[in-house]
Tab-separated table of C-alpha atoms in Angstrom:
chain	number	residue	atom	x	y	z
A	518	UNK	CA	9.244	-4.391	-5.554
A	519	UNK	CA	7.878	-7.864	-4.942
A	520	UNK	CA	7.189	-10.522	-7.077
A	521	UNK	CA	4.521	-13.536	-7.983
A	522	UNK	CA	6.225	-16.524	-8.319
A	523	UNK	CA	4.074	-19.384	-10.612
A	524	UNK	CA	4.430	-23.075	-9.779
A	525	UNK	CA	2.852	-25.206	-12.248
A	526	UNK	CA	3.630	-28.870	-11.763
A	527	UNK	CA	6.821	-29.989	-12.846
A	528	UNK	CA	7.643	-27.335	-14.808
A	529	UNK	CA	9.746	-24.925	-14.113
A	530	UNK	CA	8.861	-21.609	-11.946
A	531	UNK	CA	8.109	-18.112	-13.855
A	532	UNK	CA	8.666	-15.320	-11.806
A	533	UNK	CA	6.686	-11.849	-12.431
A	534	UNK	CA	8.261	-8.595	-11.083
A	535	UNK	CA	5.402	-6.332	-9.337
A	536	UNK	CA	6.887	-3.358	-11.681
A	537	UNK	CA	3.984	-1.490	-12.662
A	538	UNK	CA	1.551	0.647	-10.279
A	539	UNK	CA	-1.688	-1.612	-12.060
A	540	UNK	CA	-1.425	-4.872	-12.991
A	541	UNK	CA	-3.550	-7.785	-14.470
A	542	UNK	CA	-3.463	-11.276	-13.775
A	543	UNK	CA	-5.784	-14.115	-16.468
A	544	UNK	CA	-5.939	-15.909	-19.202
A	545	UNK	CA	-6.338	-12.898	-21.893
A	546	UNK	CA	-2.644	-12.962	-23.706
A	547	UNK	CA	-2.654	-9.110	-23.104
A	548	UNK	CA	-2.713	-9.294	-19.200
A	549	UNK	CA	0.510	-8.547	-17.341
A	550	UNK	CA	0.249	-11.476	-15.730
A	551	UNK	CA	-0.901	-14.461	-18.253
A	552	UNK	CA	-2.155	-17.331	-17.261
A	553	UNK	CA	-3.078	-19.832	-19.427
A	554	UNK	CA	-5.678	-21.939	-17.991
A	555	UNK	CA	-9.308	-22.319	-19.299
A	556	UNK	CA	-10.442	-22.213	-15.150
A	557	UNK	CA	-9.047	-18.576	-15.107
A	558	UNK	CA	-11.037	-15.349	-16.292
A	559	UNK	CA	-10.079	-13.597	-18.904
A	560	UNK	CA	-9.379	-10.724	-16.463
A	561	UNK	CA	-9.091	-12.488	-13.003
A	562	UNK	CA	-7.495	-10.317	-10.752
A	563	UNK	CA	-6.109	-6.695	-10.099
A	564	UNK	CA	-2.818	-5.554	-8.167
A	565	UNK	CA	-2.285	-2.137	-7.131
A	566	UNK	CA	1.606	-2.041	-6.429
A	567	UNK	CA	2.887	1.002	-4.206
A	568	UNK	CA	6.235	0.855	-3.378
A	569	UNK	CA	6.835	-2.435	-1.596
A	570	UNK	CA	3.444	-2.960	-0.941
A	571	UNK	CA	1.105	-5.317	-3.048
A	572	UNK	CA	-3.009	-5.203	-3.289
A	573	UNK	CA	-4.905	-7.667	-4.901
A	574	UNK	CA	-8.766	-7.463	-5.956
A	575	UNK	CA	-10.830	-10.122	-7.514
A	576	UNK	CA	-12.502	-8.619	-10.193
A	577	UNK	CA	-13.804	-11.859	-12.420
A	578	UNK	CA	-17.556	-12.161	-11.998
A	579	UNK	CA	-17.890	-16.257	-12.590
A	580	UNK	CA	-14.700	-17.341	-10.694
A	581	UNK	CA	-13.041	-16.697	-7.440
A	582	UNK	CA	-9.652	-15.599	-6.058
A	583	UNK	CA	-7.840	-17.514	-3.019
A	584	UNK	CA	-5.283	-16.729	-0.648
A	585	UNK	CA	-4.212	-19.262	1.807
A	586	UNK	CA	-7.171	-21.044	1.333
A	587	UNK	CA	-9.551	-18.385	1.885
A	588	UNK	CA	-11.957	-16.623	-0.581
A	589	UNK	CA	-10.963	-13.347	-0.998
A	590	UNK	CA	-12.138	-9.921	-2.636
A	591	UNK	CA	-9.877	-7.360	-1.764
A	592	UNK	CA	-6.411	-7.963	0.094
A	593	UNK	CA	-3.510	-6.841	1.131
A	594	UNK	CA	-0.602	-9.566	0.230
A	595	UNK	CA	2.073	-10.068	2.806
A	596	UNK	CA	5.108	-11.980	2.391
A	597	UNK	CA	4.579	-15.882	1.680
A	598	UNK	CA	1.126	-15.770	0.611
A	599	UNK	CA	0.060	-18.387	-0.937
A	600	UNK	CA	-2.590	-17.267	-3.911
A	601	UNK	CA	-5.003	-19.494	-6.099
A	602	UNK	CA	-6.491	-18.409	-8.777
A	603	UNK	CA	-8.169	-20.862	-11.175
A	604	UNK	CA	-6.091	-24.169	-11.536
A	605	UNK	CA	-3.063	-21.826	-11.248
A	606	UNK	CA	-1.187	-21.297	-7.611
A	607	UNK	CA	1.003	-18.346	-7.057
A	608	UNK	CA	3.988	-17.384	-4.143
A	609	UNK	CA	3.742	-13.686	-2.966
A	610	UNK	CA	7.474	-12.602	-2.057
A	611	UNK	CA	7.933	-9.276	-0.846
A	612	UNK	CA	10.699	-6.895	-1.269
A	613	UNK	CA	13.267	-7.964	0.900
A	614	UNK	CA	16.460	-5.737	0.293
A	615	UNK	CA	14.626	-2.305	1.090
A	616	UNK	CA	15.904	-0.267	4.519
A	617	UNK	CA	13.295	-0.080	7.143
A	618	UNK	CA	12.625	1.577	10.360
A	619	UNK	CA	14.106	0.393	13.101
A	620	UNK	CA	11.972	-2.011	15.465
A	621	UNK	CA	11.993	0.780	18.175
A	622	UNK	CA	10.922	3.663	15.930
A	623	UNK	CA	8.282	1.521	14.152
A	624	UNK	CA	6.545	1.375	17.524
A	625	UNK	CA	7.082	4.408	18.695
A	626	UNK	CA	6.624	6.559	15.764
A	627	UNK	CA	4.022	4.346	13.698
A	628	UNK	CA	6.254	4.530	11.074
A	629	UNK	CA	5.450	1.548	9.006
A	630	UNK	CA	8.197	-0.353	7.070
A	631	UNK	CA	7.503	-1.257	3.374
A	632	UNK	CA	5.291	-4.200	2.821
A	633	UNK	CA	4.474	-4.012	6.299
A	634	UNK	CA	0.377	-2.493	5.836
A	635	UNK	CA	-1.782	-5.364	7.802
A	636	UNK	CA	-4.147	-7.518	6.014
A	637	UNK	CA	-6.754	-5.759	8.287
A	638	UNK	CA	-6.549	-2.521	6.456
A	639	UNK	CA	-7.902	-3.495	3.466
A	640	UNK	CA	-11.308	-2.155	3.766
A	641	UNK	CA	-14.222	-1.269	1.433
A	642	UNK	CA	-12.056	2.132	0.873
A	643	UNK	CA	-8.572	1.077	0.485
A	644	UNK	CA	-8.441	0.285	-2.863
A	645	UNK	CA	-10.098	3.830	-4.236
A	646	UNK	CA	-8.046	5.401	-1.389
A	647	UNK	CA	-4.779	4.305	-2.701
A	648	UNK	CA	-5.607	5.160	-6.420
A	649	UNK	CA	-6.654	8.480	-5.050
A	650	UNK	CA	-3.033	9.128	-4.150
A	651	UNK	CA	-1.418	7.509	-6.915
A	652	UNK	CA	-2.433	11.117	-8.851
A	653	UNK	CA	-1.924	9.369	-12.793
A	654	UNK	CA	1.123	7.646	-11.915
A	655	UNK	CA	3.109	10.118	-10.465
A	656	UNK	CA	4.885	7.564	-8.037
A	657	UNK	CA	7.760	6.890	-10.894
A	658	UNK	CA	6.643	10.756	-12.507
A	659	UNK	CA	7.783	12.185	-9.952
A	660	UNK	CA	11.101	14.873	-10.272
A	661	UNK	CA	13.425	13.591	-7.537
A	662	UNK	CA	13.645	16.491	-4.927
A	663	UNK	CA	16.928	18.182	-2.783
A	664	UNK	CA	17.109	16.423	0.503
A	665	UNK	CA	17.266	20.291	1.963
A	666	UNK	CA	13.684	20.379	0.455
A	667	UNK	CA	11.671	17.333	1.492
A	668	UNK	CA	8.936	17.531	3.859
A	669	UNK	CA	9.131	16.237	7.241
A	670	UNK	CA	7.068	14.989	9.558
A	671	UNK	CA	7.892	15.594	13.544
A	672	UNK	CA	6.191	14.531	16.331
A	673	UNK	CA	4.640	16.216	18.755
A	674	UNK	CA	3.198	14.291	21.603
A	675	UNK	CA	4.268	10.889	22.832
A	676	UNK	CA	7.445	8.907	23.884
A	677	UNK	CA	8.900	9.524	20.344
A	678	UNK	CA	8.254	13.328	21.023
A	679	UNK	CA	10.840	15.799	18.973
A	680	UNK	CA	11.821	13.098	16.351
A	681	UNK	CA	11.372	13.743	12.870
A	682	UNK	CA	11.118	11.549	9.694
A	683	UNK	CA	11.926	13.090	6.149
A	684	UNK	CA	9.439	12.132	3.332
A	685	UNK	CA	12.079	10.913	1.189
A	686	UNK	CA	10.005	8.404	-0.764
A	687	UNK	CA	6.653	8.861	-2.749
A	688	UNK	CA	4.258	7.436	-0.380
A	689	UNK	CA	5.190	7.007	3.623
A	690	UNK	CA	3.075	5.116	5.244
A	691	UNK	CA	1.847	5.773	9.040
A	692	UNK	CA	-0.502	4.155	12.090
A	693	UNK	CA	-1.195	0.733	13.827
A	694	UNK	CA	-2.757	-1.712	11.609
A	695	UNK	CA	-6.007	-2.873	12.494
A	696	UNK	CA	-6.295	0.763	14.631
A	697	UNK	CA	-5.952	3.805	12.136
A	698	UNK	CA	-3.262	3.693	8.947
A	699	UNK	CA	-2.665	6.769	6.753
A	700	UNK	CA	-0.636	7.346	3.796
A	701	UNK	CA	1.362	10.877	3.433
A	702	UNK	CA	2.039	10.814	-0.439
A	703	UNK	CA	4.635	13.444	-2.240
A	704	UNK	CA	2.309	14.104	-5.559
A	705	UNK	CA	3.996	16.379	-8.059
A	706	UNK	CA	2.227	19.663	-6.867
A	707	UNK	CA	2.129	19.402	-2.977
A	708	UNK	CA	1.973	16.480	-0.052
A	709	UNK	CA	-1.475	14.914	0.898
A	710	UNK	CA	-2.811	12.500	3.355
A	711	UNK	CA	-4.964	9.810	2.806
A	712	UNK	CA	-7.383	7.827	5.819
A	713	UNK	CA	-6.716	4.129	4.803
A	714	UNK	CA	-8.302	2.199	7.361
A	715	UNK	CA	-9.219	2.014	10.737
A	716	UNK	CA	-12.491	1.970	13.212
A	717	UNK	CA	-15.467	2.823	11.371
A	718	UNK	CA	-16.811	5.231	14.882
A	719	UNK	CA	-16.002	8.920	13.493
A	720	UNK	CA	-14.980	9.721	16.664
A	721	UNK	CA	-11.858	7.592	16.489
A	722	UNK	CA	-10.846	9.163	12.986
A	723	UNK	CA	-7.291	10.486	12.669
A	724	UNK	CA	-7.894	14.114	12.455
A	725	UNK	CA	-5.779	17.084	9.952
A	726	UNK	CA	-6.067	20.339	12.793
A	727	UNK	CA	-8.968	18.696	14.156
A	728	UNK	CA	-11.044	17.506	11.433
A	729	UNK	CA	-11.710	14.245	10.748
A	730	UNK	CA	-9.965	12.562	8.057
A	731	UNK	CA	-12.571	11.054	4.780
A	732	UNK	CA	-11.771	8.817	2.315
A	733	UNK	CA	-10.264	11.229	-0.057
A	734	UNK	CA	-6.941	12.829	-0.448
A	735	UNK	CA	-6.304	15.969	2.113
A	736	UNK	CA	-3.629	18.203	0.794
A	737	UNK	CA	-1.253	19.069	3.464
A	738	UNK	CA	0.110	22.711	4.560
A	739	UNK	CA	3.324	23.682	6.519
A	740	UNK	CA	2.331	23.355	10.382
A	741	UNK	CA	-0.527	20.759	9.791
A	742	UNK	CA	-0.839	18.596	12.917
A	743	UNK	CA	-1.812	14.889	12.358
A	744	UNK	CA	-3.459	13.514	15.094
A	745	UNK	CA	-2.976	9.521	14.817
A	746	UNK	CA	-4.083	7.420	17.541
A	747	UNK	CA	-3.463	10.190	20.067
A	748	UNK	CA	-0.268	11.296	18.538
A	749	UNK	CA	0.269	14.580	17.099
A	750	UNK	CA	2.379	14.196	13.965
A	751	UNK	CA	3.445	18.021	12.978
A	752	UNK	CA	3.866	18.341	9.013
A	753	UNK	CA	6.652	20.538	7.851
A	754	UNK	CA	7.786	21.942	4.963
């Protein structure tokens, strides 16, 4: 869980925990985030929070949002960014304390760590893609599950051929950013995969048993093969 840290001259810092799956940042006292500051929109900005990863969308229609200086309408945040948003500048810090992947496996199993999704994936359809999966909040919903009966996912093809990662989370997060990125997500009826991002060419789509991979949710089936970047990813239940 990351969190927005406000610096406001001399005054001291306010810090706002990422907590919820949907938060609001302006200058209506009912956001999430308030901010109160005539320059800001009543309803600035959105952030879509999965695990320890952090969206933001500019959604005010008279005023814009900023991060590191650029103009921005959707992004991912990554840790350090620095975001303006009217008068008002805000610190992204990102989960820290969380395990990861080890180096090694993150590059040879495209296993990506928490907080980790590129600022390059956030295309026109990462924002609906990502509330596809989040299937009315069942990320904190969800009935915590035997290890003996998590999903797994092996791979198939590759240097990293015969490991296998357990889905032991709600969302697990897979590819090369700026190549292809997909999101496995444990939803309180089954598993499904979501195409985040990636090259717009069809032909370079991950595929689910050889079909290519929309923007919506896929639900996944024991013995599904993944094909990511020419890697076979096996799904097992």
């Amino acid at each position: 869980m990351g969190i927005l840290i406000l610096k406001s001259g001399e005054e001291e810092a306010k810090e706002f925990k990422l907590d919820h799956s949907r938060m609001v940042i302006g200058r209506r006292p009912s956001c999430d985030i308030h901010l109160n500051d005539s320059t800001v929109s009543g309803e600035h900005a959105l952030l879509i929070n999965i695990l320890d990863d952090s969206f933001i969308e500019n959604v005010s229609k008279t005023n814009g949002t900023w991060i590191n200086g650029q103009r921005i309408k959707k992004s991912v945040l990554q840790d350090g960014d620095k975001i303006k948003i009217g008068g008002q500048r805000l610190v992204y810090q990102a989960d820290q304390t969380m395990p990861g992947v080890d180096e090694d496996d993150f590059e040879k199993t495209m296993v990506l760590k928490p907080g980790q999704v590129a600022r390059d994936v956030a295309k026109g359809s990462q924002v609906q893609a990502i509330r596809d999966a989040e299937d009315t909040a069942a990320m904190k919903a969800i009935v915590p599950t035997p290890s003996s009966k998590l999903a797994r996912l092996k791979v198939r093809t590759g240097p990293a051929k015969g490991k296998e990662t357990v889905i032991d989370r709600a969302m697990v997060t897979l590819g090369r950013p700026g190549v292809q990125v997909v999101v496995v997500s444990r939803r309180k009826d089954a598993y499904y995969v979501n195409f985040i991002a990636g090259a717009s060419d069809a032909a370079t789509k991950p595929t689910v048993n050889g079909k290519a991979l929309q923007s919506r949710a896929t639900k996944l089936a024991d013995g599904d093969v993944i094909n990511l970047v020419d890697v076979e990813i096996e799904f097992k239940l």
